[in-house]
Coordinates of C-alpha atoms and ligand atoms in Angstrom, one line a residue:
M1 CA 0.0 0.0 0.0
S2 CA 1.7 3.2 -1.2
N3 CA -1.0 5.5 0.3
P4 CA 0.3 6.8 3.7
N5 CA -3.3 7.5 4.8
F6 CA -4.3 3.9 4.3
E7 CA -7.4 4.8 2.5
F8 CA -9.0 1.7 1.1
S9 CA -10.7 3.2 -1.9
T10 CA -9.9 6.0 -4.3
Q11 CA -13.1 7.8 -3.5
P12 CA -14.9 7.6 -0.1
A13 CA -17.9 5.3 -0.5
M14 CA -20.1 7.7 1.3
K15 CA -19.5 10.2 -1.5
N16 CA -21.3 8.1 -4.1
P17 CA -24.6 10.1 -4.7
E18 CA -26.3 7.5 -6.8
L19 CA -25.8 4.7 -4.3
L20 CA -26.8 6.9 -1.4
N21 CA -29.9 8.0 -3.3
R22 CA -30.8 4.4 -3.9
L23 CA -30.4 3.7 -0.2
H24 CA -32.7 6.6 0.7
Q25 CA -35.3 5.3 -1.7
H26 CA -35.1 1.9 -0.1
R27 CA -35.6 3.5 3.3
A28 CA -38.7 5.4 2.2
R29 CA -40.1 2.2 0.6
L30 CA -39.2 -0.2 3.5
Q31 CA -40.2 2.2 6.3
G32 CA -43.4 3.0 4.4
M33 CA -44.3 -0.7 4.1
G34 CA -43.4 -1.4 7.8
L35 CA -41.7 -4.4 9.4
K36 CA -45.0 -6.1 10.3
T37 CA -46.1 -6.0 6.7
A38 CA -42.7 -7.2 5.5
F39 CA -43.2 -10.4 7.6
Q40 CA -46.8 -10.8 6.3
H41 CA -45.5 -10.6 2.7
D42 CA -42.6 -12.9 3.4
P43 CA -42.9 -15.1 6.4
D44 CA -39.5 -16.6 5.5
R45 CA -37.6 -13.4 6.4
F46 CA -35.9 -15.0 9.3
N47 CA -34.2 -17.6 7.0
Q48 CA -33.1 -14.9 4.6
F49 CA -31.9 -12.5 7.1
H50 CA -30.0 -14.4 9.8
L51 CA -26.4 -15.4 10.0
R52 CA -24.5 -17.9 12.1
A53 CA -20.8 -17.6 13.1
A54 CA -18.6 -18.8 15.9
G55 CA -21.5 -20.0 18.1
L56 CA -23.6 -16.8 17.6
L57 CA -26.8 -16.5 15.6
A58 CA -27.7 -12.9 14.5
D59 CA -31.3 -12.4 13.5
Y60 CA -31.4 -9.3 11.3
S61 CA -35.0 -9.9 10.0
K62 CA -36.6 -7.3 12.2
N63 CA -34.7 -4.5 10.4
H64 CA -35.8 -2.5 7.4
I65 CA -33.9 -4.6 5.0
D66 CA -34.8 -6.6 1.8
E67 CA -32.7 -8.2 -0.9
S68 CA -32.2 -5.1 -3.0
S69 CA -31.3 -2.9 0.0
R70 CA -29.0 -5.6 1.2
Q71 CA -27.3 -5.6 -2.2
D72 CA -26.8 -1.9 -2.2
L73 CA -25.4 -2.0 1.4
L74 CA -23.0 -4.7 0.2
Q75 CA -22.0 -2.4 -2.7
L76 CA -21.2 0.3 -0.2
A77 CA -18.9 -2.1 1.6
E78 CA -17.2 -3.1 -1.7
D79 CA -16.8 0.5 -2.8
A80 CA -15.3 1.4 0.6
G81 CA -12.7 -1.3 0.1
V82 CA -13.7 -3.4 3.1
P83 CA -12.1 -6.6 1.7
K84 CA -8.8 -4.7 1.2
A85 CA -9.1 -3.2 4.7
I86 CA -9.7 -6.7 6.3
N87 CA -6.6 -7.9 4.6
A88 CA -4.6 -4.9 5.8
L89 CA -5.8 -5.4 9.4
F90 CA -4.9 -9.1 9.6
S91 CA -1.6 -8.7 7.7
G92 CA -0.3 -6.1 10.2
Q93 CA -0.1 -3.1 7.9
P94 CA 0.3 0.2 9.9
I95 CA -3.3 1.2 9.4
N96 CA -3.3 3.3 12.6
H97 CA -1.6 5.8 10.3
T98 CA -1.8 8.8 12.7
E99 CA 0.3 6.9 15.3
K100 CA 2.2 4.9 12.6
R101 CA 1.2 1.6 14.2
M102 CA -0.3 -1.7 13.3
A103 CA -3.6 -2.8 14.9
L104 CA -2.7 -6.4 15.5
H105 CA -4.9 -7.4 18.4
T106 CA -6.1 -10.3 16.3
A107 CA -2.6 -11.8 16.6
L108 CA -3.0 -12.1 20.3
R109 CA -5.8 -14.6 19.7
L110 CA -3.7 -16.9 17.5
Q111 CA -2.4 -20.2 18.8
D112 CA 1.4 -20.4 19.4
S113 CA 2.0 -22.2 16.1
E114 CA 0.1 -19.6 14.0
L115 CA 1.8 -16.5 15.3
P116 CA 4.0 -14.5 12.8
A117 CA 7.7 -15.3 13.4
A118 CA 8.5 -11.6 14.2
S119 CA 6.3 -11.5 17.3
A120 CA 5.9 -15.2 18.2
V121 CA 8.6 -15.6 20.8
E122 CA 7.6 -12.5 22.7
V123 CA 3.8 -13.1 22.5
I124 CA 4.1 -16.7 23.5
G125 CA 6.6 -15.9 26.3
V126 CA 4.4 -13.3 27.9
R127 CA 1.2 -15.4 27.5
N128 CA 2.8 -18.4 29.1
R129 CA 4.2 -16.4 32.0
M130 CA 0.8 -14.8 32.5
L131 CA -0.9 -18.2 32.6
A132 CA 1.7 -19.7 34.9
V133 CA 1.4 -16.8 37.4
A134 CA -2.4 -17.1 37.1
E135 CA -2.2 -20.8 37.9
Q136 CA 0.0 -20.2 40.9
I137 CA -2.5 -17.7 42.3
R138 CA -5.4 -20.0 41.6
N139 CA -3.9 -23.0 43.3
G140 CA -2.6 -21.1 46.3
Q141 CA 1.1 -21.4 45.5
W142 CA 1.6 -17.7 45.0
L143 CA 2.1 -16.6 48.6
G144 CA 1.9 -13.1 50.0
H145 CA 4.7 -11.5 52.0
T146 CA 3.6 -13.2 55.3
G147 CA 3.2 -16.6 53.7
K148 CA -0.6 -16.5 53.1
P149 CA -2.2 -17.4 49.7
I150 CA -3.7 -14.6 47.7
T151 CA -7.5 -14.4 47.9
T152 CA -8.2 -10.9 46.6
I153 CA -7.1 -9.4 43.2
V154 CA -7.3 -5.7 42.7
N155 CA -6.9 -4.5 39.1
I156 CA -5.9 -0.9 38.9
G157 CA -6.4 0.6 35.5
V158 CA -8.7 2.8 33.5
G159 CA -10.3 2.7 30.0
G160 CA -9.3 -0.4 28.1
S161 CA -7.1 -1.4 31.0
D162 CA -10.2 -1.6 33.2
L163 CA -13.4 -2.0 31.2
G164 CA -12.4 -5.1 29.3
P165 CA -11.0 -7.2 32.2
M166 CA -13.8 -6.0 34.5
M167 CA -16.5 -6.9 31.9
A168 CA -15.0 -10.3 31.2
V169 CA -14.4 -11.4 34.8
Q170 CA -18.0 -10.6 35.5
A171 CA -19.3 -12.2 32.3
L172 CA -17.4 -15.4 33.1
Q173 CA -18.1 -15.6 36.8
D174 CA -19.6 -19.0 36.4
F175 CA -16.2 -20.2 35.3
S176 CA -14.3 -18.4 38.0
Q177 CA -12.1 -19.9 40.7
P178 CA -14.1 -20.1 43.9
G179 CA -12.6 -18.3 46.9
L180 CA -11.0 -15.5 44.8
N181 CA -12.4 -12.0 45.0
F182 CA -11.9 -9.4 42.3
H183 CA -12.0 -5.6 42.4
F184 CA -11.5 -3.1 39.7
V185 CA -10.3 0.4 40.7
S186 CA -10.3 3.0 37.9
N187 CA -11.6 6.4 39.1
I188 CA -9.3 9.1 40.4
D189 CA -12.1 9.8 42.8
P190 CA -10.3 8.8 46.1
A191 CA -13.5 7.1 47.2
H192 CA -12.9 4.3 44.7
I193 CA -9.5 3.2 46.0
S194 CA -10.3 3.9 49.6
I195 CA -13.5 1.9 49.7
T196 CA -11.9 -0.9 47.8
L197 CA -8.9 -1.1 50.2
G198 CA -11.3 -1.0 53.1
Q199 CA -12.5 -4.5 51.9
C200 CA -8.9 -5.9 51.5
D201 CA -6.4 -7.6 53.7
P202 CA -2.9 -6.6 52.8
E203 CA -1.5 -10.0 53.6
T204 CA -3.8 -11.7 51.0
T205 CA -4.2 -9.0 48.3
L206 CA -2.5 -8.8 45.0
F207 CA -2.6 -5.6 42.9
I208 CA -2.3 -5.7 39.1
V209 CA -1.3 -2.3 37.8
A210 CA -2.6 -2.4 34.3
S211 CA -1.6 0.5 32.1
K212 CA -0.4 0.3 28.5
T213 CA 1.5 3.6 28.8
F214 CA 2.1 3.6 32.6
T215 CA 1.6 7.4 32.5
T216 CA -2.1 7.5 33.0
L217 CA -2.9 9.9 35.9
E218 CA -5.8 7.9 37.5
T219 CA -3.9 4.6 37.4
L220 CA -0.6 5.9 38.8
A221 CA -2.4 7.8 41.6
N222 CA -4.4 4.8 42.6
A223 CA -1.4 2.5 42.3
H224 CA 0.6 4.9 44.6
A225 CA -2.2 4.9 47.1
A226 CA -2.4 1.1 47.1
R227 CA 1.4 0.8 47.5
Q228 CA 1.3 3.3 50.4
W229 CA -1.5 1.3 52.0
L230 CA 0.5 -1.9 51.7
L231 CA 3.6 -0.3 53.1
N232 CA 1.7 1.1 56.1
R233 CA 1.0 -2.5 57.1
L234 CA 3.9 -4.5 55.7
E235 CA 7.5 -3.8 54.9
E236 CA 9.1 -2.5 51.7
T237 CA 10.1 -6.0 50.4
A238 CA 6.4 -7.0 50.4
V239 CA 5.8 -5.1 47.2
S240 CA 7.3 -7.8 45.1
R241 CA 4.8 -10.4 46.4
H242 CA 1.8 -8.0 46.1
F243 CA 2.3 -6.0 42.9
L244 CA 2.2 -7.1 39.2
A245 CA 2.3 -4.7 36.3
V246 CA 1.2 -4.9 32.7
S247 CA 2.7 -2.2 30.4
V248 CA 4.6 -1.3 27.2
N249 CA 6.6 1.1 29.4
V250 CA 8.9 -1.3 31.4
K251 CA 11.1 1.7 32.4
A252 CA 8.2 3.3 34.2
T253 CA 7.2 0.0 36.0
N254 CA 10.7 -0.3 37.2
A255 CA 10.7 3.3 38.4
F256 CA 7.5 2.6 40.3
G257 CA 9.3 -0.2 42.1
I258 CA 7.7 -3.2 40.6
D259 CA 9.9 -6.3 40.5
P260 CA 10.9 -6.8 36.8
A261 CA 10.0 -10.5 37.3
N262 CA 6.4 -9.3 37.9
V263 CA 6.2 -7.1 34.8
F264 CA 4.3 -8.4 31.8
P265 CA 5.1 -6.4 28.6
M266 CA 2.6 -5.6 25.9
W267 CA 3.2 -3.9 22.6
D268 CA 2.3 -0.6 20.9
W269 CA 0.4 -2.5 18.2
V270 CA -2.3 -3.4 20.8
G271 CA -4.7 -0.6 21.3
G272 CA -6.0 0.1 24.8
R273 CA -9.6 -0.8 23.9
Y274 CA -8.4 -4.1 22.3
S275 CA -6.0 -5.1 25.1
L276 CA -8.0 -7.6 27.2
W277 CA -6.5 -10.3 24.9
S278 CA -3.0 -9.4 26.1
A279 CA -1.6 -9.6 29.6
I280 CA -4.0 -6.7 30.4
G281 CA -6.3 -9.7 30.7
M282 CA -4.3 -11.0 33.7
S283 CA -7.3 -10.8 36.0
I284 CA -9.4 -12.8 33.5
A285 CA -6.7 -15.5 33.4
I286 CA -6.6 -15.6 37.2
A287 CA -10.3 -15.9 37.4
I288 CA -10.9 -18.6 34.7
G289 CA -7.5 -20.4 34.4
A290 CA -5.4 -21.4 31.4
P291 CA -7.8 -23.8 29.6
A292 CA -10.7 -21.4 29.8
F293 CA -8.5 -18.5 28.7
A294 CA -7.5 -20.6 25.7
A295 CA -11.2 -21.1 24.9
F296 CA -11.8 -17.4 25.2
L297 CA -9.0 -16.7 22.7
A298 CA -10.4 -19.5 20.5
G299 CA -13.8 -17.8 20.4
G300 CA -12.3 -14.6 19.3
R301 CA -10.2 -16.5 16.7
A302 CA -13.3 -18.3 15.3
M303 CA -14.9 -14.9 14.7
D304 CA -11.7 -13.6 13.1
E305 CA -11.6 -16.6 10.8
H306 CA -15.2 -16.0 9.8
F307 CA -14.6 -12.3 9.3
R308 CA -11.5 -12.9 7.2
T309 CA -13.0 -15.5 5.0
A310 CA -16.8 -15.3 4.7
P311 CA -18.2 -13.5 1.7
L312 CA -19.5 -10.0 2.6
M313 CA -23.1 -11.1 2.4
H314 CA -22.6 -13.9 4.9
N315 CA -20.2 -12.0 7.1
M316 CA -21.6 -11.2 10.5
P317 CA -19.4 -8.3 11.5
V318 CA -19.8 -6.8 8.0
M319 CA -23.6 -7.1 8.1
H320 CA -23.7 -5.8 11.6
A321 CA -21.7 -2.8 10.5
L322 CA -23.8 -2.2 7.4
L323 CA -27.0 -2.2 9.4
G324 CA -25.4 0.3 11.8
V325 CA -24.4 2.5 8.8
W326 CA -28.0 2.1 7.4
H327 CA -29.4 3.3 10.7
I328 CA -27.0 6.2 11.2
N329 CA -26.5 7.5 7.7
V330 CA -29.8 6.5 6.0
M331 CA -32.4 6.4 8.7
G332 CA -30.8 9.3 10.7
C333 CA -30.6 7.4 14.0
Q334 CA -28.3 9.1 16.5
S335 CA -27.9 6.3 19.0
Q336 CA -27.7 2.5 19.2
A337 CA -28.9 0.6 22.3
I338 CA -27.4 -2.7 23.5
I339 CA -29.7 -4.7 25.8
C340 CA -28.3 -7.9 27.2
Y341 CA -30.8 -10.4 28.5
D342 CA -27.9 -11.9 30.4
Q343 CA -27.0 -10.9 33.9
N344 CA -23.4 -11.9 33.2
L345 CA -23.2 -9.1 30.7
T346 CA -24.0 -6.2 33.0
Q347 CA -20.8 -4.5 32.1
F348 CA -20.9 -5.3 28.4
P349 CA -22.6 -2.0 27.2
A350 CA -20.0 0.0 29.2
Y351 CA -17.2 -2.0 27.6
L352 CA -18.7 -1.5 24.1
Q353 CA -19.1 2.3 24.7
Q354 CA -15.3 2.6 24.8
L355 CA -14.8 0.2 22.0
D356 CA -17.3 1.9 19.7
M357 CA -17.2 5.6 20.7
E358 CA -13.5 6.0 21.4
S359 CA -12.9 4.3 18.0
N360 CA -15.4 5.9 15.7
G361 CA -15.9 9.2 17.6
K362 CA -14.1 11.0 14.7
S363 CA -15.0 13.6 12.2
V364 CA -11.8 13.8 10.1
Q365 CA -11.2 11.4 7.2
R366 CA -8.1 9.3 6.9
N367 CA -6.7 11.9 4.5
G368 CA -7.2 14.8 7.0
K369 CA -10.3 16.3 5.3
P370 CA -13.4 16.8 7.4
V371 CA -16.1 14.1 7.0
E372 CA -19.3 15.2 5.1
W373 CA -21.4 12.4 6.7
Q374 CA -22.5 11.3 10.1
T375 CA -20.0 8.9 11.9
G376 CA -20.3 7.1 15.2
A377 CA -23.6 7.0 17.1
V378 CA -24.1 7.2 20.9
L379 CA -24.0 3.7 22.2
W380 CA -25.8 2.9 25.4
G381 CA -27.7 0.1 27.1
G382 CA -28.1 -2.2 30.1
V383 CA -29.4 -5.6 31.2
G384 CA -32.9 -6.8 30.4
T385 CA -35.4 -7.2 32.0
N386 CA -34.3 -4.3 34.3
T387 CA -34.1 -1.9 31.4
Q388 CA -37.7 -2.6 30.4
H389 CA -38.7 -0.9 33.7
S390 CA -36.5 2.1 33.1
F391 CA -35.9 3.4 29.6
H392 CA -37.7 1.1 27.1
Q393 CA -40.6 3.5 27.1
L394 CA -38.3 5.8 25.0
F395 CA -37.8 2.9 22.5
H396 CA -41.5 2.3 22.2
Q397 CA -43.1 5.7 22.2
G398 CA -40.3 8.3 22.3
A399 CA -39.6 10.6 19.4
P400 CA -36.0 9.4 18.5
L401 CA -35.7 6.2 16.5
I402 CA -33.3 3.9 18.4
P403 CA -32.2 0.6 16.9
V404 CA -31.6 -2.1 19.5
D405 CA -29.2 -5.1 19.6
F406 CA -30.7 -7.7 22.0
L407 CA -28.3 -10.3 23.3
V408 CA -29.8 -13.5 24.8
P409 CA -28.6 -17.0 25.8
L410 CA -30.7 -20.1 25.1
R411 CA -29.7 -21.7 28.4
S412 CA -28.9 -20.4 31.9
H413 CA -26.1 -21.4 34.2
H414 CA -28.6 -21.1 37.0
P415 CA -32.0 -22.6 36.1
V416 CA -34.7 -21.6 38.6
D417 CA -38.2 -22.8 37.7
A418 CA -39.2 -21.2 34.5
Q419 CA -37.3 -18.0 35.0
H420 CA -35.0 -18.4 32.1
A421 CA -37.9 -19.1 29.7
Q422 CA -39.5 -15.9 31.2
L423 CA -36.3 -14.0 30.5
F424 CA -36.1 -15.3 26.9
S425 CA -39.8 -14.5 26.3
N426 CA -39.3 -11.0 27.5
C427 CA -36.5 -10.4 25.1
L428 CA -38.5 -11.7 22.2
A429 CA -41.5 -9.7 23.3
Q430 CA -39.6 -6.5 23.4
S431 CA -38.3 -7.1 19.8
Q432 CA -41.8 -8.0 18.7
A433 CA -43.4 -5.0 20.4
L434 CA -40.9 -2.7 18.8
M435 CA -41.8 -4.1 15.4
E436 CA -45.6 -4.5 15.7
G437 CA -46.5 -1.7 18.1
R438 CA -50.3 -1.3 18.7
D439 CA -52.7 0.5 16.5
R440 CA -55.6 2.7 17.5
A441 CA -58.3 0.2 16.5
S442 CA -57.0 -2.5 18.8
V443 CA -56.5 -0.1 21.7
E444 CA -60.1 1.1 21.3
A445 CA -61.4 -2.4 21.0
E446 CA -59.7 -3.5 24.1
M447 CA -60.9 -0.5 26.1
R448 CA -64.5 -1.0 24.8
A449 CA -64.4 -4.7 25.8
K450 CA -63.4 -3.5 29.3
G451 CA -66.4 -1.2 29.4
V452 CA -64.5 2.1 29.2
S453 CA -66.7 5.0 28.3
E454 CA -66.5 6.5 24.8
A455 CA -65.4 9.8 26.3
D456 CA -62.5 8.2 28.1
I457 CA -61.6 6.2 25.0
A458 CA -61.3 9.4 23.0
L459 CA -59.2 10.9 25.8
I460 CA -56.9 8.0 26.5
A461 CA -56.6 5.9 23.4
P462 CA -54.1 8.2 21.5
H463 CA -51.7 7.8 24.4
R464 CA -51.9 4.0 24.3
V465 CA -51.1 3.7 20.6
I466 CA -47.6 2.3 20.1
P467 CA -46.3 3.2 16.6
G468 CA -44.1 0.1 16.1
N469 CA -42.0 -0.4 13.0
K470 CA -38.9 0.0 15.1
P471 CA -35.8 -2.0 14.1
S472 CA -34.0 -4.5 16.3
T473 CA -31.4 -7.3 15.9
I474 CA -31.3 -10.4 18.2
L475 CA -28.0 -12.1 18.9
V476 CA -28.5 -15.6 20.4
Y477 CA -26.0 -18.0 21.8
E478 CA -26.2 -21.3 23.7
R479 CA -25.1 -19.8 27.0
M480 CA -22.3 -17.6 28.2
S481 CA -18.9 -19.2 28.1
P482 CA -15.3 -18.1 27.4
A483 CA -15.6 -19.0 23.7
I484 CA -18.9 -17.2 23.3
L485 CA -17.6 -14.1 25.1
G486 CA -14.5 -14.1 22.8
A487 CA -16.7 -14.4 19.7
L488 CA -19.0 -11.6 20.9
I489 CA -16.2 -9.2 21.6
A490 CA -14.5 -9.9 18.3
L491 CA -17.8 -9.4 16.5
Y492 CA -18.2 -5.9 17.8
E493 CA -14.5 -5.1 17.3
H494 CA -14.8 -6.0 13.7
K495 CA -18.1 -4.2 13.3
V496 CA -16.5 -1.0 14.6
F497 CA -13.6 -1.5 12.2
V498 CA -15.8 -2.1 9.1
Q499 CA -17.8 1.1 10.0
S500 CA -14.6 3.1 10.2
V501 CA -13.6 1.9 6.7
I502 CA -17.0 2.9 5.3
W503 CA -16.7 6.3 7.0
N504 CA -13.0 6.6 6.0
I505 CA -11.8 7.4 9.5
N506 CA -9.0 6.0 11.7
P507 CA -10.6 4.0 14.5
F508 CA -7.4 3.3 16.3
D509 CA -6.3 6.7 17.7
Q510 CA -8.0 9.0 20.3
W511 CA -6.6 12.5 20.1
G512 CA -9.8 14.0 21.7
V513 CA -9.1 12.1 24.9
E514 CA -5.5 13.2 24.9
L515 CA -6.6 16.9 25.0
G516 CA -8.7 16.3 28.2
K517 CA -5.7 14.6 29.8
Q518 CA -3.4 17.5 28.9
M519 CA -5.8 20.2 30.1
S520 CA -6.6 18.5 33.4
G521 CA -2.8 18.6 34.1
E522 CA -2.7 22.3 33.3
I523 CA -5.7 23.1 35.6
F524 CA -4.3 21.0 38.4
A525 CA -1.0 22.8 38.1
A526 CA -2.8 26.2 38.2
M527 CA -4.9 25.5 41.3
N528 CA -2.4 26.8 43.8
D529 CA -0.8 29.5 41.7
E530 CA -2.6 32.8 41.7
D531 CA -0.9 34.0 38.5
K532 CA -2.0 30.9 36.6
I533 CA -5.5 31.0 38.0
K534 CA -5.9 34.6 36.6
R535 CA -5.0 33.3 33.1
L536 CA -7.9 30.8 33.2
D537 CA -11.3 31.6 31.7
G538 CA -13.8 33.3 34.0
S539 CA -15.9 30.2 34.7
T540 CA -12.9 27.9 35.4
Q541 CA -11.3 30.7 37.6
A542 CA -14.5 31.0 39.7
L543 CA -14.8 27.3 40.2
V544 CA -11.1 26.9 41.1
R545 CA -11.5 29.6 43.7
L546 CA -14.6 28.0 45.1
F547 CA -12.7 24.7 45.5
N548 CA -9.8 26.5 47.1
V549 CA -12.0 28.0 49.8
Q550 CA -13.0 24.5 50.9
N551 CA -9.6 22.8 50.7
Ligands
F6P601 O1 -8.9 7.0 27.5 C1 -7.8 7.1 26.7 C2 -6.9 5.9 26.9 O2 -5.8 6.2 26.2 C3 -7.6 4.6 26.4 O3 -7.5 4.5 25.0 C4 -6.9 3.6 27.2 O4 -7.6 2.4 27.2 C5 -6.9 4.3 28.6 O5 -6.6 5.7 28.3 C6 -5.9 3.8 29.6 O6 -4.6 3.9 29.1 P1 -3.4 3.1 29.7 O7 -3.6 1.7 29.6 O8 -2.2 3.6 29.0 O9 -3.3 3.5 31.2

């Protein structure tokens, strides 16, 4: 590739007026017809519009899609150079061109024998060391300074060094070693570390300082606080039995005082939000052990293989991405909801928020020109059925159109009477209610049957009408497992990547976040310096002074 911007097509696909025109015509036609009618016309929609890959089934049939709109969306992917981009991603081209880096997180999911020679020794070495330490902790061989086994793991990190491991340890709790407690400290709010330490015993607690750069303010502050807490109770030499670190910056971990034997390197070609597959996943490995960690990687690898080889039309990450583009760029949706009917996935929406919004929250094309089309949407969500009783009202009757991804397992790890069947039914019911809604005639008929007066029917019926015709996708899997979680994460990673290719943006940098980091440092430095305070804007000045009165 001679193009230093790593653009995958000569002309951005989003600048093809004929194709976009056709997509808008499809929208008018399909939205006009309505999803309920689409099923009446073609009861076989499920068979036509679902895909299976890596243990997941994605039912796209309750979206405004038909064969001709699908073909035009696939054309968009072809025009954007998605096949070329997939090849560039997997072959380790420096497609993160603003940081001149590869984005080779997929290599971390490879088996030892499949790794490229250039990185094999290092990747295998770190992975094996991580799994060996995890095993020692799990079987009680890793002893704290006073000779007691470790029972509590505290991961100190933020962003990708927190959200991924925290989400995965929670998601895989049914596979976790009994007797081990996990905490995740991320916030610079001193309450987070203080409250966590209040639940820990220094003799049996192990801290993992997880930071790709080892310069992140929150992580370093919390790690220093944890170290001080330990040293207030145990002697200096205790640090080597109670602190591990994961970082690219081995110099900084040494300076912090972490025993080099306890440092697990990572590489600049692993982005923070893709790092749970590296030693940043140490807490996951401790929780689930080596065989299950291997299954987790295998799940991600199975989705990689599918993404790399399946034709675009049968390619789940590609179709997922295209439906997202359809919703954002053609239907004008500004947000995407993720509702997990799986208590294990409580943290999954928060994890996806970083993956999606830190990646595609961009408005400059790869070539430096501003984009002329909408890019990433606001991603949000929670766990069903809880969310039904909080914000689903907005889905059903609110003004914004919000496409939903529902995630649901077929089986539970904890069968209790018919509760899992109830959970599953609720998920299907939400998707169906979004699609079918409720028209005025049926609302009135029901009210009349209950003997409601005509005056009250006229007053109340309009409020009880549910418009329906709202899109949703259902992702089904047998039940949560390391392999399923690996596949789910890889699905969304690749979806985000394909969207970035269509929008012609770089999903692997995050300069906006860097600005906030820099400015917080500047304000912090100004807080006790009257000359610097005076140079701040009026609002910031007033609030700094307010703070200084209290502190
Ligand atoms: O929030 C910005 C960011 O750079 C993320 O991309 C990253 O996951 C997080 O900070 C933490 O960074 P580090 O692992 O270097 O501490």
